[in-house]
CSV table of C-alpha atoms in Angstrom, one decimal:
chain,number,residue,atom,x,y,z
Y,95,UNK,CA,-9.7,-3.4,-9.9
Y,96,UNK,CA,-6.2,-2.4,-11.5
Y,97,UNK,CA,-8.2,0.5,-12.8
Y,98,UNK,CA,-8.7,0.6,-8.7
Y,99,UNK,CA,-5.5,0.8,-7.9
Y,100,UNK,CA,-4.1,3.0,-10.5
Y,101,UNK,CA,-6.3,5.6,-9.1
Y,102,UNK,CA,-5.3,4.7,-5.4
Y,103,UNK,CA,-1.7,4.9,-6.2
Y,104,UNK,CA,-0.9,8.3,-8.4
Y,105,UNK,CA,2.4,8.2,-6.9
Y,106,UNK,CA,3.4,5.5,-8.8
Y,107,UNK,CA,2.7,6.7,-11.7
Y,108,UNK,CA,4.5,10.1,-11.2
Y,109,UNK,CA,7.6,7.7,-12.1
Y,110,UNK,CA,9.2,10.8,-14.7
Y,111,UNK,CA,11.1,12.7,-12.6
Y,112,UNK,CA,8.9,15.2,-11.4
Y,113,UNK,CA,8.7,14.0,-8.7
Y,114,UNK,CA,10.8,14.5,-7.3
Y,115,UNK,CA,11.1,17.7,-7.6
Y,116,UNK,CA,8.1,18.4,-7.2
Y,117,UNK,CA,9.0,17.7,-4.2
Y,118,UNK,CA,11.9,19.9,-3.2
Y,119,UNK,CA,10.6,21.2,-0.8
Y,120,UNK,CA,8.3,17.8,1.1
Y,121,UNK,CA,9.2,15.2,3.4
Y,122,UNK,CA,11.7,13.8,0.7
Y,123,UNK,CA,14.4,17.1,-1.1
Y,124,UNK,CA,16.5,15.9,-3.7
Y,125,UNK,CA,18.7,18.7,-2.3
Y,126,UNK,CA,20.3,16.6,-0.3
Y,127,UNK,CA,23.6,19.6,-0.2
Y,128,UNK,CA,20.3,22.5,0.6
Y,129,UNK,CA,22.3,24.7,-1.8
Y,130,UNK,CA,18.7,25.9,-3.5
Y,131,UNK,CA,19.9,23.2,-7.6
Y,132,UNK,CA,18.9,19.9,-8.2
Y,133,UNK,CA,21.8,18.4,-9.4
Y,134,UNK,CA,21.8,15.3,-11.9
Y,135,UNK,CA,23.4,12.3,-9.5
Y,136,UNK,CA,20.9,14.1,-6.9
Y,137,UNK,CA,17.3,13.7,-8.9
Y,138,UNK,CA,18.3,10.1,-9.5
Y,139,UNK,CA,19.4,9.6,-6.1
Y,140,UNK,CA,15.5,10.6,-4.4
Y,141,UNK,CA,13.9,8.9,-7.5
Y,142,UNK,CA,15.6,5.9,-6.9
Y,143,UNK,CA,14.6,5.7,-4.0
Y,144,UNK,CA,11.5,6.0,-5.2
Y,145,UNK,CA,11.2,2.9,-7.3
Y,146,UNK,CA,12.4,1.2,-5.2
Y,147,UNK,CA,9.5,1.6,-3.1
Y,148,UNK,CA,7.3,2.0,-6.3
Y,149,UNK,CA,8.9,-1.8,-7.2
Y,150,UNK,CA,7.1,-4.2,-3.7
Y,151,UNK,CA,8.6,-7.4,-5.0
Y,152,UNK,CA,12.0,-5.9,-6.0
Y,153,UNK,CA,11.9,-7.7,-9.7
Y,154,UNK,CA,13.6,-4.2,-10.7
Y,155,UNK,CA,10.3,-4.0,-13.2
Y,156,UNK,CA,7.0,-2.1,-11.7
Y,157,UNK,CA,4.3,-3.6,-12.9
Y,158,UNK,CA,0.6,-4.0,-12.0
Y,159,UNK,CA,0.9,-6.8,-9.3
Y,160,UNK,CA,3.4,-4.1,-8.2
Y,161,UNK,CA,0.5,-1.0,-8.4
Y,162,UNK,CA,-1.5,-4.1,-7.2
Y,163,UNK,CA,-0.1,-4.3,-3.3
Y,164,UNK,CA,0.5,0.0,-3.4
Y,165,UNK,CA,-2.7,0.4,-3.9
Y,166,UNK,CA,-4.1,-2.2,-1.1
Y,167,UNK,CA,-1.1,-0.5,1.4
Y,168,UNK,CA,-3.1,2.8,0.6
Y,169,UNK,CA,-7.1,1.8,0.9
Y,170,UNK,CA,-6.4,0.2,4.3
Y,171,UNK,CA,-4.1,3.5,5.6
Y,172,UNK,CA,-6.9,5.3,4.2
Y,173,UNK,CA,-9.6,2.7,6.1
Y,174,UNK,CA,-9.0,4.0,9.3
Y,175,UNK,CA,-11.8,1.6,10.7
Y,176,UNK,CA,-10.6,-1.3,8.8
Y,177,UNK,CA,-14.6,-1.8,7.4
Y,178,UNK,CA,-13.8,-1.8,3.8
Y,179,UNK,CA,-15.0,0.7,2.8
Y,180,UNK,CA,-13.8,4.7,2.8
Y,181,UNK,CA,-15.7,6.8,4.0
Y,182,UNK,CA,-16.4,10.8,3.1
Y,183,UNK,CA,-14.0,11.4,6.0
Y,184,UNK,CA,-11.6,8.6,6.2
Y,185,UNK,CA,-11.1,10.4,2.2
Y,186,UNK,CA,-10.4,13.3,3.3
Y,187,UNK,CA,-8.4,13.0,5.9
Y,188,UNK,CA,-5.6,10.6,3.7
Y,189,UNK,CA,-5.9,13.3,1.6
Y,190,UNK,CA,-4.5,16.0,4.2
Y,191,UNK,CA,-2.2,13.9,4.9
Y,192,UNK,CA,-0.6,13.4,1.9
Y,193,UNK,CA,-0.3,17.4,1.8
Y,194,UNK,CA,1.5,17.3,5.3
Y,195,UNK,CA,3.8,15.0,3.5
Y,196,UNK,CA,3.9,17.6,0.0
Y,197,UNK,CA,3.9,20.7,0.7
Y,198,UNK,CA,2.4,21.7,-3.0
Y,199,UNK,CA,0.0,19.2,-2.7
Y,200,UNK,CA,-2.0,21.6,0.0
Y,201,UNK,CA,-0.7,24.8,-2.8
Y,202,UNK,CA,-3.2,23.7,-5.1
Y,203,UNK,CA,-6.4,22.7,-3.0
Y,204,UNK,CA,-5.6,26.2,-1.9
Y,205,UNK,CA,-5.7,27.4,-5.3
Y,206,UNK,CA,-8.2,25.8,-6.2
Y,207,UNK,CA,-10.9,26.5,-3.6
Y,208,UNK,CA,-10.0,29.5,-4.5
Y,209,UNK,CA,-10.8,29.4,-8.5
Y,210,UNK,CA,-14.1,27.8,-7.1
Y,211,UNK,CA,-16.1,27.4,-3.6
Y,212,UNK,CA,-18.4,24.6,-5.7
Y,213,UNK,CA,-15.6,22.2,-5.6
Y,214,UNK,CA,-17.0,20.5,-2.3
Y,215,UNK,CA,-20.2,20.2,-3.6
Y,216,UNK,CA,-18.8,18.4,-6.7
Y,217,UNK,CA,-17.1,16.0,-4.3
Y,218,UNK,CA,-19.6,14.9,-2.7
Y,219,UNK,CA,-21.9,14.2,-5.3
Y,220,UNK,CA,-20.0,12.5,-7.1
Y,221,UNK,CA,-19.2,10.8,-4.0
Y,222,UNK,CA,-23.0,9.7,-3.6
Y,223,UNK,CA,-23.1,9.3,-7.1
Y,224,UNK,CA,-20.3,6.3,-6.6
Y,225,UNK,CA,-21.9,4.9,-3.3
Y,226,UNK,CA,-24.2,2.8,-5.4
Y,227,UNK,CA,-25.3,0.8,-2.1
Y,228,UNK,CA,-25.7,3.2,-0.3
Y,229,UNK,CA,-23.4,2.4,2.4
Y,230,UNK,CA,-22.0,6.0,3.2
Y,231,UNK,CA,-18.6,4.5,2.1
Y,232,UNK,CA,-16.9,3.4,-1.0
Y,233,UNK,CA,-15.0,0.2,-1.9
Y,234,UNK,CA,-12.9,-0.9,-4.3
Y,235,UNK,CA,-15.5,-1.5,-6.5
Y,236,UNK,CA,-17.7,1.3,-6.2
Y,237,UNK,CA,-13.8,3.2,-6.3
Y,238,UNK,CA,-12.6,1.0,-9.4
Y,239,UNK,CA,-15.9,2.0,-11.5
Y,240,UNK,CA,-16.4,6.0,-11.0
Y,241,UNK,CA,-12.5,5.9,-11.9
Y,242,UNK,CA,-13.4,4.1,-15.1
Y,243,UNK,CA,-16.5,5.9,-15.9
Y,244,UNK,CA,-14.2,9.2,-14.9
Y,245,UNK,CA,-11.6,8.0,-17.3
Y,246,UNK,CA,-14.8,8.3,-19.6
Y,247,UNK,CA,-15.4,10.9,-19.7
Y,248,UNK,CA,-11.9,12.6,-20.2
Y,249,UNK,CA,-11.7,10.8,-23.4
Y,250,UNK,CA,-14.3,12.4,-24.5
Y,251,UNK,CA,-13.4,15.4,-23.5
Y,252,UNK,CA,-10.0,14.5,-25.1
Y,253,UNK,CA,-7.9,15.8,-21.8
Y,254,UNK,CA,-5.8,12.7,-22.5
Y,255,UNK,CA,-5.0,11.6,-18.7
Y,256,UNK,CA,-1.7,13.6,-17.8
Y,257,UNK,CA,-0.7,10.6,-14.9
Y,258,UNK,CA,-1.7,7.8,-17.9
Y,259,UNK,CA,1.3,9.5,-20.1
Y,260,UNK,CA,3.0,10.2,-17.7
Y,261,UNK,CA,3.3,6.4,-17.7
Y,262,UNK,CA,3.6,5.8,-21.4
Y,263,UNK,CA,6.1,8.0,-21.6
Y,264,UNK,CA,8.7,5.9,-18.9
Y,265,UNK,CA,7.2,2.0,-21.1
Y,266,UNK,CA,9.6,3.3,-23.6
Y,267,UNK,CA,8.8,-0.9,-25.3
Y,268,UNK,CA,4.8,-0.3,-24.1
Y,269,UNK,CA,4.1,-3.4,-22.1
Y,270,UNK,CA,2.7,-1.9,-19.5
Y,271,UNK,CA,5.7,-2.0,-16.9
Y,272,UNK,CA,9.0,-0.4,-16.2
Y,273,UNK,CA,12.7,-1.7,-15.7
Y,274,UNK,CA,14.6,-0.1,-13.1
Y,275,UNK,CA,16.6,0.9,-17.5
Y,276,UNK,CA,13.3,2.6,-18.7
Y,277,UNK,CA,13.1,4.1,-15.8
Y,278,UNK,CA,16.5,5.9,-15.6
Y,279,UNK,CA,15.6,6.9,-18.9
Y,280,UNK,CA,12.4,8.6,-18.2
Y,281,UNK,CA,14.7,10.3,-15.1
Y,282,UNK,CA,17.8,11.6,-17.3
Y,283,UNK,CA,15.1,12.6,-20.3
Y,284,UNK,CA,13.1,14.5,-17.5
Y,285,UNK,CA,16.4,16.4,-16.4
Y,286,UNK,CA,17.4,17.8,-19.4
Y,287,UNK,CA,14.0,18.8,-20.2
Y,288,UNK,CA,14.0,20.9,-16.8
Y,289,UNK,CA,17.5,22.1,-16.9
Y,290,UNK,CA,16.5,24.5,-19.4
Y,291,UNK,CA,20.2,26.8,-19.5
Y,292,UNK,CA,22.2,23.0,-19.4
Y,293,UNK,CA,24.4,23.5,-17.0
Y,294,UNK,CA,23.3,20.4,-15.5
Y,295,UNK,CA,21.4,21.5,-12.3
Y,296,UNK,CA,17.3,22.9,-11.9
Y,297,UNK,CA,17.4,26.4,-10.5
Y,298,UNK,CA,14.6,27.5,-7.9
Y,299,UNK,CA,13.8,30.1,-10.4
Y,300,UNK,CA,13.8,27.1,-13.1
Y,301,UNK,CA,11.5,25.1,-10.6
Y,302,UNK,CA,9.7,27.7,-11.3
Y,303,UNK,CA,9.0,28.8,-14.6
Y,304,UNK,CA,8.2,24.9,-14.6
Y,305,UNK,CA,5.7,25.0,-12.9
Y,306,UNK,CA,3.9,28.2,-14.3
Y,307,UNK,CA,4.1,26.2,-17.3
Y,308,UNK,CA,2.5,23.6,-15.7
Y,309,UNK,CA,-0.8,25.9,-14.3
Y,310,UNK,CA,-0.7,27.4,-17.9
Y,311,UNK,CA,-1.4,23.9,-19.6
Y,312,UNK,CA,-4.1,23.6,-17.1
Y,313,UNK,CA,-5.8,26.9,-17.2
Y,314,UNK,CA,-5.8,26.0,-21.8
Y,315,UNK,CA,-6.7,23.3,-20.5
Y,316,UNK,CA,-10.0,24.0,-18.0
Y,317,UNK,CA,-10.4,27.3,-21.3
Y,318,UNK,CA,-10.9,24.4,-24.2
Y,319,UNK,CA,-13.5,22.2,-22.1
Y,320,UNK,CA,-15.1,25.6,-21.3
Y,321,UNK,CA,-15.8,25.7,-24.9
Y,322,UNK,CA,-16.8,22.0,-26.0
């Protein structure tokens, strides 16, 4: 069950401030004064709003209970007909909704589509394999099994889950929960990394440089996997 929630709640694991910056052009724009740069104060404010949304029970800690509640909400929203399963169409609709809210997601999807036309076929194959009862929809249990299997393949390929890494970097004491203090420390560390010139603001150029670095890392990992 927890793996289902983690898979459905990708945002819940993006807790180190990256999301606030990625949403610069999205619905949750941290650049509140519109000057093109994001200060630490702006980033902290945007990230604090995200923390509050993730902390479902308001106890000041993001843990498994919060992730389960958040994931259940996301599953329910995606399950348009309320039958307890997600069809391929419902999952696609949920992806489109996320892309509309997060423009950078749409940009990544377009780049992926250009790189390989067989992505849709691969997704269809994964869906069919996960739909073990051939009902035409994936239950939470089937989604959990699918993501657990993919996670095991990732470990064998030495990929290391990006979201898991982000969670671990914020979870300083390793207790599988993120306190507000840990969250704030992670946001500050992330800001310092992105603010490459140390002037106290993350410029559009610094954001683009970070995106380029991330793309290069992903391309390098893809090359490593092809060579294995």
